[in-house]
Amino acid sequence: MTAASRSPKDFFRPLALGAPAPLREIPARPSRAIHFFDPSNPKMAAKIPDMVGTVDVLLGNLEDAVKADNKEAARNGLVEIAQGTDFGPTQLWTRINALDSPWVLDDLTTLVPAIGDKLDVIMVPKVQGAEDIHYVDRLLAQLEAKAGLDKPILVHAILETARGVANVEEICGASPRMQGLSLGPADLAADRRMKTTRVGGGHPGYLVREDPPRVGGVANLEASRATYQQDLWHYTIARMVDACAMHGIYAYYGPFGDISDTTACEDQFRNAFLLGCVGTWSLHPKQIAIANKVFSPSVEDVAHARRVVAAMGDGTGAVMLDGKMEDDASLKQCLVMVELAEQLAAVDPELKKQYDAIGADSDEQEA
Ligand SMILES: CC(=O)SCCNC(=O)CCNC(=O)[C@H](O)C(C)(C)COP(=O)(O)OP(=O)(O)OC[C@H]1O[C@@H](n2cnc3c(N)ncnc32)[C@H](O)[C@@H]1OP(=O)(O)O
Ligand SMILES: O=CC(=O)O
Ligand SMILES: [Mg+2]
């Protein structure tokens, strides 16, 4: 059954008697960095309580990167951490094992009764189509009803198979629980038979080369020519962003595995931010600061956006600002920036100070 074949009236009905009513809108909660940790790793687990408040999302990972022998310890470790921690403004997510794995049923039937009241989002890996979301949707409704939960747990799908990419729109619209999508470049590369061996990021071989110089109309093919590395993930991220925007949910970049290359990591994150993603994964504590920086609009952009909003008055017509035309459409882009800045300032006091300071600066400029 696809979302389209479910009656519009039924779409927002709970899928089990006693389950909480699905949300009509997915809240726009800051989620610049979704920080992964392995709850079966004692060193990582010990750090989690102190990370509350320093990152928008903490995610207890149960799937890939957790050894098969540690699956149960990771699940139980996540329960222990969640029960013993006050997460305050930080969201708690988990990534469950794949739906065809021997672990996923126990993941869901253990986590929902034990910590369902604390879990904001469940990330489902290797989603192939709407049928995967429908399965999780119904099972979650049954478990929520049994556990007496009053808030539905949201679902986030990782796009990491060719079939998942082909079905991206139906995945986003499969359930009112759908919170968003992440790119899974490592599994996706394998599934597509791409010839890479990396976890996200670019590849020096994927490039375009400038034309050869011509002398008297003849191409000099011996001359050295500049090459420009291209983004392997542009097509998939653009598709994800459109599918998410169409369904009122959120798109995220995924993992960047070269932990030491903070510059390329920042570039990859920024490409995703500019294309419309709201956040990314962080695999190592040092990627949190990169994500927070990139996925928070710059002070300059917020200042400019506020000036456009002020100059556009009732929001219609066209004005000139700094030699450029601004109208209803550029105003809408500026409102995206201003609203995001407000949401982030509400959870990030340091950012609030910076945004408030430029408010004062641009007031001075106008006066
Ligand atoms: C394709 C995919 O599916 S991607 C998603 C799945 N992968 C993951 O979730 C990977 C998560 N991250 C990790 O496993 C680790 O960061 C690794 C293996 C990449 C690197 O780990 P290390 O070699 O221990 O890194 P490093 O020595 O720099 O760690 C420094 C400290 O930070 C801790 N640390 C490392 N990563 C994390 C993390 N994600 N969360 C919390 N603490 C962490 C380490 O335990 C270490 O603690 P210590 O100072 O008490 O010894
Ligand atoms: O799960 C993430 C991926 O890149 O694969
Ligand atoms: Mg994967």
XYZ file of C-alpha atoms and ligand atoms in Angstrom:
424
model
C 0.000 0.000 0.000
C 1.459 3.381 -0.919
C 0.721 6.626 0.877
C -1.388 7.621 -2.120
C -3.591 4.541 -1.724
C -4.324 5.296 1.938
C -7.417 7.479 2.256
C -6.490 11.067 3.194
C -8.889 10.745 6.153
C -7.029 7.681 7.429
C -3.578 9.125 7.007
C -3.563 10.860 10.401
C -5.407 8.081 12.286
C -3.344 6.107 14.822
C -2.438 2.680 13.406
C -3.284 0.886 16.665
C -6.004 1.387 19.236
C -4.587 3.483 22.062
C -1.547 4.728 20.138
C -0.863 8.480 20.277
C -2.305 10.595 17.458
C 0.219 11.252 14.672
C 1.581 14.793 14.425
C 0.139 17.021 11.703
C 3.419 18.887 11.345
C 6.975 17.826 12.034
C 8.491 20.288 14.509
C 11.482 22.269 13.200
C 13.808 21.417 16.089
C 17.462 22.362 15.663
C 19.410 19.293 14.534
C 22.635 20.615 13.054
C 24.675 17.674 14.297
C 23.298 14.187 14.882
C 26.112 12.819 16.999
C 26.622 9.049 16.742
C 27.875 6.993 19.663
C 28.187 3.269 20.248
C 26.418 2.563 23.556
C 28.400 -0.679 23.942
C 31.696 1.244 23.976
C 32.313 2.136 27.640
C 34.560 5.121 26.821
C 32.000 6.675 24.490
C 29.069 5.842 26.730
C 30.750 7.545 29.686
C 31.010 10.798 27.727
C 27.335 11.039 26.736
C 25.860 12.670 29.876
C 28.424 15.488 29.625
C 27.641 16.006 25.943
C 24.025 16.942 26.696
C 23.541 20.603 25.791
C 26.651 20.687 23.578
C 25.000 19.077 20.546
C 21.494 19.193 19.098
C 21.012 15.413 18.763
C 22.650 12.440 20.478
C 22.117 9.179 18.588
C 22.702 5.765 20.113
C 23.825 3.704 17.148
C 22.873 0.024 17.105
C 23.575 -0.740 13.420
C 26.765 -0.694 11.321
C 29.960 0.136 13.259
C 28.672 -1.871 16.246
C 30.221 -5.338 16.283
C 27.787 -8.254 15.902
C 28.871 -9.604 19.301
C 28.043 -6.251 20.906
C 24.533 -5.738 19.487
C 22.794 -6.725 22.685
C 25.217 -4.746 24.855
C 24.629 -1.677 22.661
C 20.843 -1.985 22.966
C 21.006 -2.474 26.742
C 23.622 0.269 27.061
C 21.339 2.709 25.272
C 18.478 1.836 27.646
C 20.751 2.433 30.631
C 22.072 5.761 29.326
C 18.600 7.005 28.377
C 17.057 6.036 31.702
C 19.870 7.637 33.658
C 20.209 10.905 31.739
C 18.183 14.111 31.650
C 18.560 15.200 28.022
C 17.198 18.716 28.542
C 17.137 20.485 25.167
C 19.136 17.756 23.416
C 17.167 15.269 21.353
C 17.728 11.528 21.764
C 17.641 9.444 18.598
C 18.626 5.881 17.844
C 19.617 4.047 14.673
C 18.105 0.559 14.777
C 19.444 -2.417 12.874
C 18.287 -3.128 9.319
C 14.776 -4.507 8.914
C 16.076 -7.829 7.546
C 18.613 -8.294 10.347
C 18.266 -10.718 13.283
C 18.404 -7.811 15.770
C 15.809 -5.269 14.725
C 12.729 -6.835 16.287
C 14.416 -6.954 19.693
C 15.681 -3.382 19.142
C 12.139 -2.083 18.769
C 10.424 -4.296 21.319
C 13.075 -3.442 23.926
C 13.537 0.281 23.284
C 9.935 1.435 22.971
C 8.662 0.092 26.326
C 11.895 0.982 28.163
C 12.722 4.447 26.796
C 9.966 5.288 24.286
C 9.096 8.369 26.354
C 12.640 9.706 25.834
C 13.225 8.742 22.196
C 12.449 11.527 19.765
C 13.348 9.827 16.495
C 14.171 6.315 15.285
C 16.508 6.211 12.289
C 15.816 3.268 9.989
C 18.711 2.175 7.752
C 18.601 0.833 4.192
C 14.995 1.861 3.541
C 13.958 0.596 0.111
C 10.416 1.838 -0.271
C 7.206 2.893 1.474
C 6.583 -0.717 2.573
C 9.529 -0.529 4.991
C 8.134 2.612 6.611
C 4.624 1.081 6.790
C 6.017 -1.930 8.664
C 7.828 0.231 11.230
C 4.845 2.600 11.471
C 2.356 -0.119 12.455
C 4.739 -1.884 14.816
C 5.604 1.390 16.563
C 1.894 2.188 16.961
C 1.297 -1.205 18.607
C 4.287 -0.810 20.902
C 3.401 2.785 21.800
C -0.158 1.736 22.657
C 1.080 -1.114 24.836
C 3.575 1.166 26.588
C 0.929 3.894 27.102
C 3.020 6.561 25.369
C 1.350 9.894 24.743
C 3.735 11.236 22.066
C 4.452 9.454 18.772
C 8.047 8.504 18.050
C 9.147 9.948 14.706
C 10.914 8.011 11.947
C 13.945 9.039 9.895
C 15.036 6.994 6.853
C 18.581 6.589 5.555
C 18.762 6.729 1.773
C 21.461 4.201 1.017
C 20.234 1.901 -1.731
C 19.544 2.562 -5.386
C 15.951 1.406 -4.859
C 15.568 3.779 -1.932
C 16.726 6.680 -4.097
C 14.314 5.658 -6.873
C 11.464 5.608 -4.303
C 12.492 8.688 -2.365
C 9.207 10.602 -2.755
C 7.012 7.691 -1.618
C 9.314 7.053 1.347
C 8.950 10.670 2.514
C 5.160 10.516 2.197
C 4.690 7.012 3.634
C 3.699 8.054 7.166
C 2.988 11.147 9.244
C 5.849 9.910 11.444
C 8.409 10.693 8.735
C 10.747 13.317 10.202
C 13.444 13.322 7.533
C 16.060 11.600 5.431
C 19.820 11.227 5.653
C 22.203 10.368 2.870
C 24.074 7.097 3.463
C 26.930 7.535 0.987
C 28.920 4.449 2.032
C 26.181 1.857 1.596
C 24.748 3.728 -1.375
C 28.112 3.672 -3.151
C 28.337 -0.107 -2.661
C 24.753 -0.713 -3.740
C 25.212 1.394 -6.877
C 28.545 -0.317 -7.633
C 30.332 3.027 -7.544
C 34.117 2.580 -7.676
C 34.956 4.361 -4.440
C 36.239 3.068 -1.118
C 35.348 6.025 1.130
C 32.658 7.027 3.632
C 31.213 10.142 1.998
C 33.131 13.071 0.584
C 34.535 13.579 -2.900
C 36.957 11.694 -5.113
C 39.875 13.214 -7.026
C 39.008 11.142 -10.117
C 35.510 12.614 -10.430
C 36.301 15.837 -12.228
C 35.911 18.030 -15.275
C 38.897 19.410 -17.189
C 39.101 22.759 -18.918
C 39.278 22.834 -22.722
C 42.746 22.789 -24.297
C 44.107 26.164 -25.383
C 43.889 26.721 -29.142
C 46.682 28.157 -31.210
C 45.615 29.206 -34.718
C 42.463 27.116 -34.312
C 44.414 23.952 -33.349
C 43.946 22.456 -29.877
C 47.183 22.104 -27.914
C 46.513 18.788 -26.206
C 49.954 18.789 -24.567
C 49.282 21.985 -22.569
C 48.555 21.632 -18.877
C 44.905 22.233 -18.059
C 43.069 22.961 -14.841
C 40.750 20.290 -13.456
C 37.858 20.811 -11.064
C 36.748 18.087 -8.697
C 32.978 17.520 -8.759
C 30.570 16.539 -5.986
C 29.657 12.841 -6.214
C 26.609 13.409 -4.000
C 25.002 16.420 -5.616
C 22.331 14.490 -7.535
C 21.203 12.405 -4.561
C 21.181 15.283 -2.084
C 19.208 17.454 -4.490
C 16.610 14.675 -4.912
C 16.409 14.202 -1.144
C 15.963 17.908 -0.502
C 13.106 18.191 -3.012
C 11.348 15.077 -1.706
C 11.665 16.283 1.900
C 10.520 19.838 1.149
C 7.525 18.484 -0.775
C 6.466 16.500 2.310
C 7.314 19.081 4.993
C 10.175 17.020 6.457
C 13.937 17.560 6.758
C 16.997 16.506 4.750
C 20.434 15.779 6.234
C 23.850 14.977 4.847
C 25.271 11.793 6.467
C 28.691 10.530 7.505
C 32.048 12.020 6.533
C 34.518 9.281 7.346
C 37.842 11.116 6.998
C 37.806 12.373 10.572
C 41.231 14.010 10.202
C 40.288 16.082 7.114
C 38.252 18.755 8.837
C 38.502 21.115 5.843
C 36.948 18.729 3.315
C 34.383 17.732 5.928
C 33.365 21.375 6.325
C 33.120 21.771 2.524
C 30.898 18.697 2.167
C 28.657 19.847 5.015
C 28.432 23.352 3.513
C 27.384 22.045 0.091
C 24.555 20.186 1.801
C 23.569 23.251 3.862
C 23.466 25.477 0.786
C 21.337 22.942 -1.105
C 18.739 22.841 1.675
C 19.822 20.298 4.295
C 19.289 21.253 7.940
C 22.036 19.130 9.478
C 24.451 16.254 9.215
C 25.958 13.364 11.163
C 28.900 13.730 13.482
C 30.964 10.569 13.968
C 33.652 12.017 16.211
C 33.386 14.785 18.839
C 35.464 17.106 16.651
C 32.841 17.039 13.880
C 30.205 18.600 16.169
C 31.770 22.071 16.068
C 32.102 21.858 12.275
C 28.437 20.946 11.884
C 27.261 23.615 14.326
C 29.242 26.261 12.465
C 28.170 25.229 8.966
C 24.474 24.627 9.679
C 24.033 27.951 11.524
C 23.550 30.830 9.060
C 26.490 33.231 9.163
C 26.159 36.505 11.009
C 26.623 38.344 7.663
C 23.837 36.377 5.963
C 21.454 36.964 8.860
C 22.267 40.696 8.861
C 21.612 40.911 5.131
C 18.408 38.861 5.397
C 17.092 41.153 8.142
C 17.825 44.234 6.013
C 15.907 42.749 3.077
C 12.949 41.899 5.330
C 12.938 45.450 6.696
C 13.281 47.012 3.228
C 10.477 44.909 1.737
C 7.808 46.315 4.074
C 4.568 44.432 3.349
C 6.553 41.840 1.377
C 5.355 42.746 -2.119
C 6.897 44.749 -4.953
C 10.567 45.290 -5.744
C 13.286 47.428 -4.121
C 16.977 48.118 -4.762
C 19.404 47.286 -1.949
C 23.176 47.613 -2.412
C 22.649 47.719 -6.194
C 20.613 44.512 -6.266
C 16.937 43.906 -6.935
C 14.994 42.342 -4.074
C 11.407 41.161 -4.422
C 8.867 38.703 -2.997
C 11.018 35.687 -3.926
C 14.309 36.923 -2.466
C 12.346 37.994 0.607
C 11.142 34.392 1.047
C 14.755 33.147 0.974
C 15.679 35.764 3.559
C 12.786 34.673 5.773
C 14.111 31.077 5.707
C 17.439 32.446 6.978
C 15.888 34.718 9.634
C 13.546 31.999 10.946
C 16.377 29.466 11.156
C 18.522 31.997 13.013
C 15.689 32.549 15.504
C 15.224 28.803 16.094
C 18.949 28.296 16.639
C 19.333 31.360 18.850
C 16.626 29.932 21.109
C 18.847 26.897 21.911
C 22.346 28.324 21.451
C 23.136 31.288 23.752
C 26.507 31.988 22.061
C 24.878 32.204 18.650
C 22.117 34.377 20.093
C 24.731 36.862 21.313
C 26.262 37.028 17.824
C 22.913 37.446 16.061
C 21.753 40.049 18.622
C 25.000 41.992 18.142
C 24.513 42.316 14.389
C 20.925 43.378 15.042
C 22.407 46.360 16.876
C 25.077 46.937 14.172
C 22.564 46.995 11.344
C 20.338 49.365 13.350
C 23.355 51.694 13.559
C 23.958 51.282 9.815
C 20.343 52.195 9.003
C 20.481 55.266 11.370
C 28.774 4.489 7.311
C 28.121 4.661 8.703
O 27.226 3.937 9.044
S 28.696 5.966 9.663
C 27.909 5.719 11.199
C 28.498 4.589 12.009
N 29.819 4.900 12.531
C 29.959 5.457 13.747
O 28.993 5.659 14.451
C 31.364 5.747 14.172
C 31.391 6.507 15.482
N 32.728 6.906 15.834
C 33.677 6.027 16.219
O 33.458 4.822 16.318
C 35.014 6.612 16.589
O 34.959 8.017 16.636
C 36.182 6.222 15.630
C 36.352 4.703 15.557
C 35.913 6.773 14.243
C 37.455 6.881 16.170
O 37.586 6.492 17.515
P 38.978 6.714 18.309
O 40.075 6.063 17.518
O 38.774 6.274 19.706
O 39.142 8.292 18.192
P 39.961 9.240 19.142
O 41.140 8.501 19.733
O 40.261 10.478 18.384
O 38.920 9.565 20.287
C 39.199 10.516 21.275
C 38.239 10.323 22.422
O 36.909 10.578 21.982
C 36.083 9.445 22.203
N 35.169 9.334 21.066
C 35.474 8.999 19.793
N 34.358 9.003 19.045
C 33.344 9.332 19.867
C 31.957 9.488 19.658
N 31.401 9.278 18.466
N 31.188 9.874 20.715
C 31.739 10.077 21.934
N 33.065 9.919 22.185
C 33.851 9.547 21.162
C 37.032 8.262 22.273
O 36.465 7.214 23.029
C 38.226 8.874 22.942
O 37.989 8.914 24.326
P 39.214 8.958 25.408
O 39.841 10.311 25.241
O 38.525 8.799 26.725
O 40.137 7.844 25.042
O 24.993 4.544 6.978
C 25.596 5.342 6.324
C 26.260 5.024 5.105
O 26.892 5.922 4.548
O 26.166 3.854 4.689
Mg 24.924 2.602 5.988
